[in-house]
């Protein structure tokens, strides 16, 4: 039951996070992601203090696991914030939806018994075709070049996220999810400081919805979201965790349309359906997916 609730929670969080990313980075994308990470890192400290029954392990093997856990946050989240400057939040949700494909490809090389098959290859092609259906007719002429760069950056974010997922599953450490998230967030804070030391010292003017988006992304998206994510990753196969984005693209599209007036047309819906169809074809195993949720 706990795993089922965590699964549902991740679906809802990942469906709403693209819009939070879009809004929180409107004034300054790097400030948005750096502020989100720092606030999340501060918010998680009391949880570590009150709830953790273990002390932090500062041995080198544990530090390596912490560094691996930071890859989806420092690499994936930073790249996605840059991409969100030029893409609708619904598109961000769809691009993040190809995570299972990328995770499966990497698992093929990194994890035993995770080989690509003809069916999986067909799923990859269907999902890629769906992305083309969405993006090709809907790029804005005056911003097409930057939007294409943003799509590439969003896909790079997916690579970081998938790579971190597979590596964490491969090391299969006994470190608590709370410690993993806390360490990953603080490593990301350090990474952002090294990238741009003055970013958090010069606050841009923020509208109310931007401020609320940063707080939501930090508390729900970063702290609660990654706690649930790492909890699932410890108890569920990496591919099954990555299948969560199969559900979220449609919700992300609707949320972006309702709250940010993003355009929804036939090609976007058709492309999103093709992406999801490709993901289902890629790695949908009804019996094995049902087992962890009992």
Short mmCIF file of C-alpha atoms in Angstrom, two decimals:
data_model
loop_
_atom_site.label_atom_id
_atom_site.label_comp_id
_atom_site.label_asym_id
_atom_site.label_seq_id
_atom_site.Cartn_x
_atom_site.Cartn_y
_atom_site.Cartn_z
CA UNK A 1 0.00 0.00 0.00
CA UNK A 2 2.85 2.41 0.84
CA UNK A 3 4.45 1.78 -2.54
CA UNK A 4 1.13 2.36 -4.32
CA UNK A 5 0.62 5.70 -2.53
CA UNK A 6 4.20 6.74 -3.29
CA UNK A 7 3.61 5.84 -6.93
CA UNK A 8 0.43 7.96 -7.05
CA UNK A 9 2.19 10.83 -5.31
CA UNK A 10 5.03 10.83 -7.84
CA UNK A 11 2.53 10.85 -10.72
CA UNK A 12 0.76 13.94 -9.35
CA UNK A 13 4.01 15.74 -8.52
CA UNK A 14 5.62 15.05 -11.90
CA UNK A 15 2.44 16.17 -13.68
CA UNK A 16 2.48 19.57 -11.95
CA UNK A 17 6.24 20.13 -11.82
CA UNK A 18 6.66 21.20 -15.50
CA UNK A 19 4.45 24.25 -14.93
CA UNK A 20 6.29 25.02 -11.67
CA UNK A 21 9.58 24.82 -13.58
CA UNK A 22 8.21 27.13 -16.28
CA UNK A 23 6.92 29.75 -13.85
CA UNK A 24 9.81 29.68 -11.39
CA UNK A 25 12.36 30.30 -14.15
CA UNK A 26 10.47 33.05 -16.01
CA UNK A 27 12.55 35.95 -14.65
CA UNK A 28 15.89 34.16 -14.42
CA UNK A 29 16.14 30.45 -15.15
CA UNK A 30 19.39 29.92 -13.20
CA UNK A 31 18.06 31.80 -10.19
CA UNK A 32 14.89 29.73 -10.38
CA UNK A 33 16.66 26.39 -10.24
CA UNK A 34 19.31 27.55 -7.73
CA UNK A 35 16.71 29.06 -5.39
CA UNK A 36 14.56 25.94 -5.65
CA UNK A 37 17.50 23.69 -4.81
CA UNK A 38 18.79 25.81 -1.93
CA UNK A 39 15.33 26.13 -0.40
CA UNK A 40 14.77 22.40 -0.80
CA UNK A 41 18.13 21.65 0.81
CA UNK A 42 17.25 23.87 3.78
CA UNK A 43 13.76 22.39 4.13
CA UNK A 44 15.04 18.83 4.30
CA UNK A 45 17.48 19.47 7.16
CA UNK A 46 14.78 19.27 9.91
CA UNK A 47 13.52 16.02 8.42
CA UNK A 48 17.01 14.54 8.57
CA UNK A 49 17.37 15.78 12.15
CA UNK A 50 14.00 14.49 13.40
CA UNK A 51 13.35 11.39 11.33
CA UNK A 52 16.71 9.88 10.55
CA UNK A 53 17.73 7.01 12.79
CA UNK A 54 21.19 6.82 11.28
CA UNK A 55 24.07 9.23 11.05
CA UNK A 56 25.38 10.33 7.71
CA UNK A 57 27.99 7.97 6.33
CA UNK A 58 31.00 10.04 5.27
CA UNK A 59 33.03 7.10 3.97
CA UNK A 60 34.10 7.30 0.34
CA UNK A 61 31.76 4.51 -0.90
CA UNK A 62 28.77 6.42 0.53
CA UNK A 63 30.01 9.72 -0.88
CA UNK A 64 30.14 8.12 -4.33
CA UNK A 65 26.49 7.10 -3.93
CA UNK A 66 25.60 10.67 -2.92
CA UNK A 67 27.34 11.98 -6.03
CA UNK A 68 25.41 9.52 -8.19
CA UNK A 69 22.15 10.62 -6.54
CA UNK A 70 22.93 14.24 -7.45
CA UNK A 71 23.10 13.50 -11.19
CA UNK A 72 19.32 13.65 -11.81
CA UNK A 73 19.11 16.90 -9.82
CA UNK A 74 22.26 18.83 -10.72
CA UNK A 75 22.44 17.63 -14.30
CA UNK A 76 18.84 16.85 -15.15
CA UNK A 77 17.01 19.64 -13.36
CA UNK A 78 19.46 22.38 -14.37
CA UNK A 79 19.26 21.44 -18.05
CA UNK A 80 15.45 21.28 -17.91
CA UNK A 81 15.20 24.77 -16.39
CA UNK A 82 17.25 26.19 -19.25
CA UNK A 83 15.02 24.41 -21.77
CA UNK A 84 11.86 25.70 -20.09
CA UNK A 85 12.71 29.25 -21.17
CA UNK A 86 11.70 28.42 -24.72
CA UNK A 87 9.21 25.55 -24.43
CA UNK A 88 5.66 25.29 -23.09
CA UNK A 89 5.37 23.38 -19.84
CA UNK A 90 3.29 20.68 -21.55
CA UNK A 91 6.13 20.02 -23.96
CA UNK A 92 8.49 19.70 -21.00
CA UNK A 93 6.18 17.05 -19.55
CA UNK A 94 6.14 15.15 -22.83
CA UNK A 95 9.90 15.29 -23.28
CA UNK A 96 10.39 14.06 -19.74
CA UNK A 97 8.01 11.26 -20.67
CA UNK A 98 10.68 9.63 -22.82
CA UNK A 99 12.64 8.84 -19.65
CA UNK A 100 11.63 5.13 -19.76
CA UNK A 101 13.10 4.80 -23.25
CA UNK A 102 16.39 6.37 -22.25
CA UNK A 103 16.49 4.41 -18.99
CA UNK A 104 15.84 1.17 -20.86
CA UNK A 105 18.63 1.89 -23.34
CA UNK A 106 21.08 2.60 -20.53
CA UNK A 107 19.88 -0.39 -18.51
CA UNK A 108 20.66 -2.54 -21.55
CA UNK A 109 24.34 -1.74 -21.06
CA UNK A 110 24.49 -1.31 -17.27
CA UNK A 111 22.04 -3.77 -15.70
CA UNK A 112 21.82 -7.53 -16.16
CA UNK A 113 18.67 -9.03 -17.67
CA UNK A 114 17.63 -5.69 -19.21
CA UNK A 115 18.28 -6.29 -22.89
CA UNK A 116 16.65 -4.38 -25.71
CA UNK A 117 14.33 -6.41 -27.89
CA UNK A 118 12.60 -5.86 -31.22
CA UNK A 119 9.45 -4.76 -29.37
CA UNK A 120 11.40 -2.22 -27.35
CA UNK A 121 13.10 -0.89 -30.47
CA UNK A 122 9.67 -0.44 -32.07
CA UNK A 123 8.58 1.49 -28.97
CA UNK A 124 11.57 3.81 -29.34
CA UNK A 125 10.68 4.56 -32.95
CA UNK A 126 7.00 5.23 -32.14
CA UNK A 127 7.92 7.63 -29.31
CA UNK A 128 10.44 9.49 -31.49
CA UNK A 129 7.85 9.77 -34.24
CA UNK A 130 5.41 11.20 -31.70
CA UNK A 131 7.92 13.89 -30.72
CA UNK A 132 8.33 14.83 -34.39
CA UNK A 133 4.54 15.06 -34.80
CA UNK A 134 4.36 17.46 -31.85
CA UNK A 135 7.32 19.68 -32.55
CA UNK A 136 7.61 19.93 -36.34
CA UNK A 137 4.33 21.81 -37.02
CA UNK A 138 4.27 23.76 -33.76
CA UNK A 139 7.66 25.46 -33.63
CA UNK A 140 7.35 29.24 -33.74
CA UNK A 141 9.18 30.56 -36.80
CA UNK A 142 10.89 33.45 -35.05
CA UNK A 143 12.09 31.20 -32.19
CA UNK A 144 12.50 27.88 -33.99
CA UNK A 145 16.27 27.74 -33.61
CA UNK A 146 16.20 28.36 -29.86
CA UNK A 147 13.29 25.95 -29.42
CA UNK A 148 15.24 23.22 -31.18
CA UNK A 149 18.19 23.91 -28.89
CA UNK A 150 15.82 23.76 -25.92
CA UNK A 151 14.43 20.41 -27.08
CA UNK A 152 18.00 19.08 -27.30
CA UNK A 153 18.73 20.41 -23.80
CA UNK A 154 15.53 18.83 -22.44
CA UNK A 155 16.58 15.49 -23.93
CA UNK A 156 20.00 15.94 -22.29
CA UNK A 157 18.14 16.43 -19.00
CA UNK A 158 16.43 13.09 -19.62
CA UNK A 159 19.84 11.50 -20.21
CA UNK A 160 21.11 12.77 -16.85
CA UNK A 161 17.99 11.60 -15.06
CA UNK A 162 18.06 8.16 -16.65
CA UNK A 163 21.79 7.71 -16.10
CA UNK A 164 21.44 8.55 -12.42
CA UNK A 165 18.49 6.18 -12.08
CA UNK A 166 20.36 3.25 -13.58
CA UNK A 167 23.55 3.90 -11.62
CA UNK A 168 21.64 4.13 -8.34
CA UNK A 169 19.91 0.85 -9.06
CA UNK A 170 23.25 -0.70 -9.99
CA UNK A 171 25.01 0.27 -6.74
CA UNK A 172 21.92 -0.84 -4.75
CA UNK A 173 23.17 0.82 -1.56
CA UNK A 174 21.55 0.53 1.85
CA UNK A 175 21.59 4.29 2.36
CA UNK A 176 18.25 5.75 3.43
CA UNK A 177 16.20 7.75 0.93
CA UNK A 178 16.27 10.73 3.29
CA UNK A 179 20.06 10.81 3.34
CA UNK A 180 20.24 10.36 -0.42
CA UNK A 181 17.94 13.30 -1.10
CA UNK A 182 19.59 15.58 1.45
CA UNK A 183 23.08 14.84 0.17
CA UNK A 184 22.04 15.15 -3.47
CA UNK A 185 20.38 18.53 -2.84
CA UNK A 186 23.37 19.97 -1.00
CA UNK A 187 25.77 18.69 -3.66
CA UNK A 188 23.57 20.43 -6.22
CA UNK A 189 23.64 23.65 -4.16
CA UNK A 190 27.44 23.51 -4.22
CA UNK A 191 27.38 22.81 -7.95
CA UNK A 192 25.16 25.82 -8.66
CA UNK A 193 27.37 28.02 -6.47
CA UNK A 194 30.44 26.95 -8.43
CA UNK A 195 28.61 27.59 -11.71
CA UNK A 196 27.46 31.11 -10.77
CA UNK A 197 28.54 32.28 -7.28
CA UNK A 198 26.57 35.54 -7.41
CA UNK A 199 23.25 34.17 -8.66
CA UNK A 200 21.46 33.97 -5.30
CA UNK A 201 22.86 37.34 -4.18
CA UNK A 202 21.03 39.24 -6.91
CA UNK A 203 17.32 38.49 -6.67
CA UNK A 204 15.25 39.35 -9.73
CA UNK A 205 11.81 40.91 -9.36
CA UNK A 206 9.40 38.04 -8.91
CA UNK A 207 5.66 38.04 -9.40
CA UNK A 208 3.50 36.17 -6.91
CA UNK A 209 2.98 33.11 -9.12
CA UNK A 210 6.75 32.87 -9.70
CA UNK A 211 7.50 33.00 -5.98
CA UNK A 212 4.84 30.40 -5.22
CA UNK A 213 6.19 28.20 -8.02
CA UNK A 214 9.69 28.28 -6.49
CA UNK A 215 8.31 27.32 -3.06
CA UNK A 216 6.16 24.56 -4.56
CA UNK A 217 9.02 23.21 -6.66
CA UNK A 218 11.34 23.25 -3.64
CA UNK A 219 9.03 21.71 -1.05
CA UNK A 220 6.85 19.37 -3.10
CA UNK A 221 8.92 18.90 -6.25
CA UNK A 222 12.37 18.59 -4.69
CA UNK A 223 11.94 17.36 -1.11
CA UNK A 224 8.76 15.28 -1.22
CA UNK A 225 9.15 14.32 -4.88
CA UNK A 226 12.70 13.04 -4.61
CA UNK A 227 12.02 11.33 -1.28
CA UNK A 228 9.23 9.35 -2.95
CA UNK A 229 11.37 8.81 -6.04
CA UNK A 230 14.35 7.35 -4.18
CA UNK A 231 12.00 5.35 -1.95
CA UNK A 232 10.44 3.76 -5.02
CA UNK A 233 13.83 3.24 -6.61
CA UNK A 234 14.92 1.16 -3.62
CA UNK A 235 11.79 -1.05 -3.72
CA UNK A 236 10.87 -1.18 -7.40
CA UNK A 237 12.75 -2.05 -10.58
CA UNK A 238 14.36 1.00 -12.29
CA UNK A 239 12.33 0.48 -15.47
CA UNK A 240 9.05 0.40 -13.54
CA UNK A 241 9.95 3.63 -11.76
CA UNK A 242 10.74 5.22 -15.12
CA UNK A 243 7.31 4.15 -16.42
CA UNK A 244 5.67 6.80 -14.23
CA UNK A 245 6.15 9.42 -17.01
CA UNK A 246 3.86 7.29 -19.19
CA UNK A 247 0.95 8.69 -17.18
CA UNK A 248 2.11 12.27 -16.63
CA UNK A 249 2.35 13.84 -20.16
CA UNK A 250 -1.43 14.14 -20.64
CA UNK A 251 -1.88 15.71 -17.21
CA UNK A 252 1.02 18.10 -17.85
CA UNK A 253 -0.55 19.20 -21.14
CA UNK A 254 -3.91 19.87 -19.50
CA UNK A 255 -2.39 21.74 -16.55
CA UNK A 256 -0.31 23.92 -18.88
CA UNK A 257 -3.40 24.66 -20.97
CA UNK A 258 -5.66 25.46 -18.02
CA UNK A 259 -3.24 27.54 -15.97
CA UNK A 260 -0.79 28.96 -18.52
CA UNK A 261 -2.95 29.28 -21.66
CA UNK A 262 -0.70 26.92 -23.63
CA UNK A 263 -1.94 25.89 -27.04
CA UNK A 264 -3.43 22.44 -27.44
CA UNK A 265 -4.21 21.29 -30.96
CA UNK A 266 -4.68 18.03 -32.83
CA UNK A 267 -0.98 17.53 -33.59
CA UNK A 268 0.00 17.96 -29.94
CA UNK A 269 -2.60 15.43 -28.80
CA UNK A 270 -1.70 13.01 -31.58
CA UNK A 271 2.01 13.29 -30.86
CA UNK A 272 1.48 12.85 -27.12
CA UNK A 273 -0.63 9.76 -27.76
CA UNK A 274 2.12 8.34 -29.99
CA UNK A 275 4.76 9.02 -27.33
CA UNK A 276 2.69 7.18 -24.72
CA UNK A 277 1.93 4.36 -27.16
CA UNK A 278 5.65 4.00 -27.81
CA UNK A 279 6.38 3.90 -24.08
CA UNK A 280 3.74 1.26 -23.51
CA UNK A 281 5.13 -0.79 -26.40
CA UNK A 282 8.63 -0.33 -25.05
CA UNK A 283 8.21 -1.70 -21.56
CA UNK A 284 4.70 -2.61 -20.51
CA UNK A 285 4.47 -5.84 -18.58
CA UNK A 286 1.11 -6.09 -16.85
CA UNK A 287 1.97 -8.90 -14.44
CA UNK A 288 5.36 -7.58 -13.38
CA UNK A 289 4.08 -4.01 -13.04
CA UNK A 290 1.22 -5.08 -10.81
CA UNK A 291 3.38 -7.04 -8.37
CA UNK A 292 5.21 -4.15 -6.60
CA UNK A 293 1.97 -2.26 -6.00
CA UNK A 294 0.32 -4.87 -3.82
#
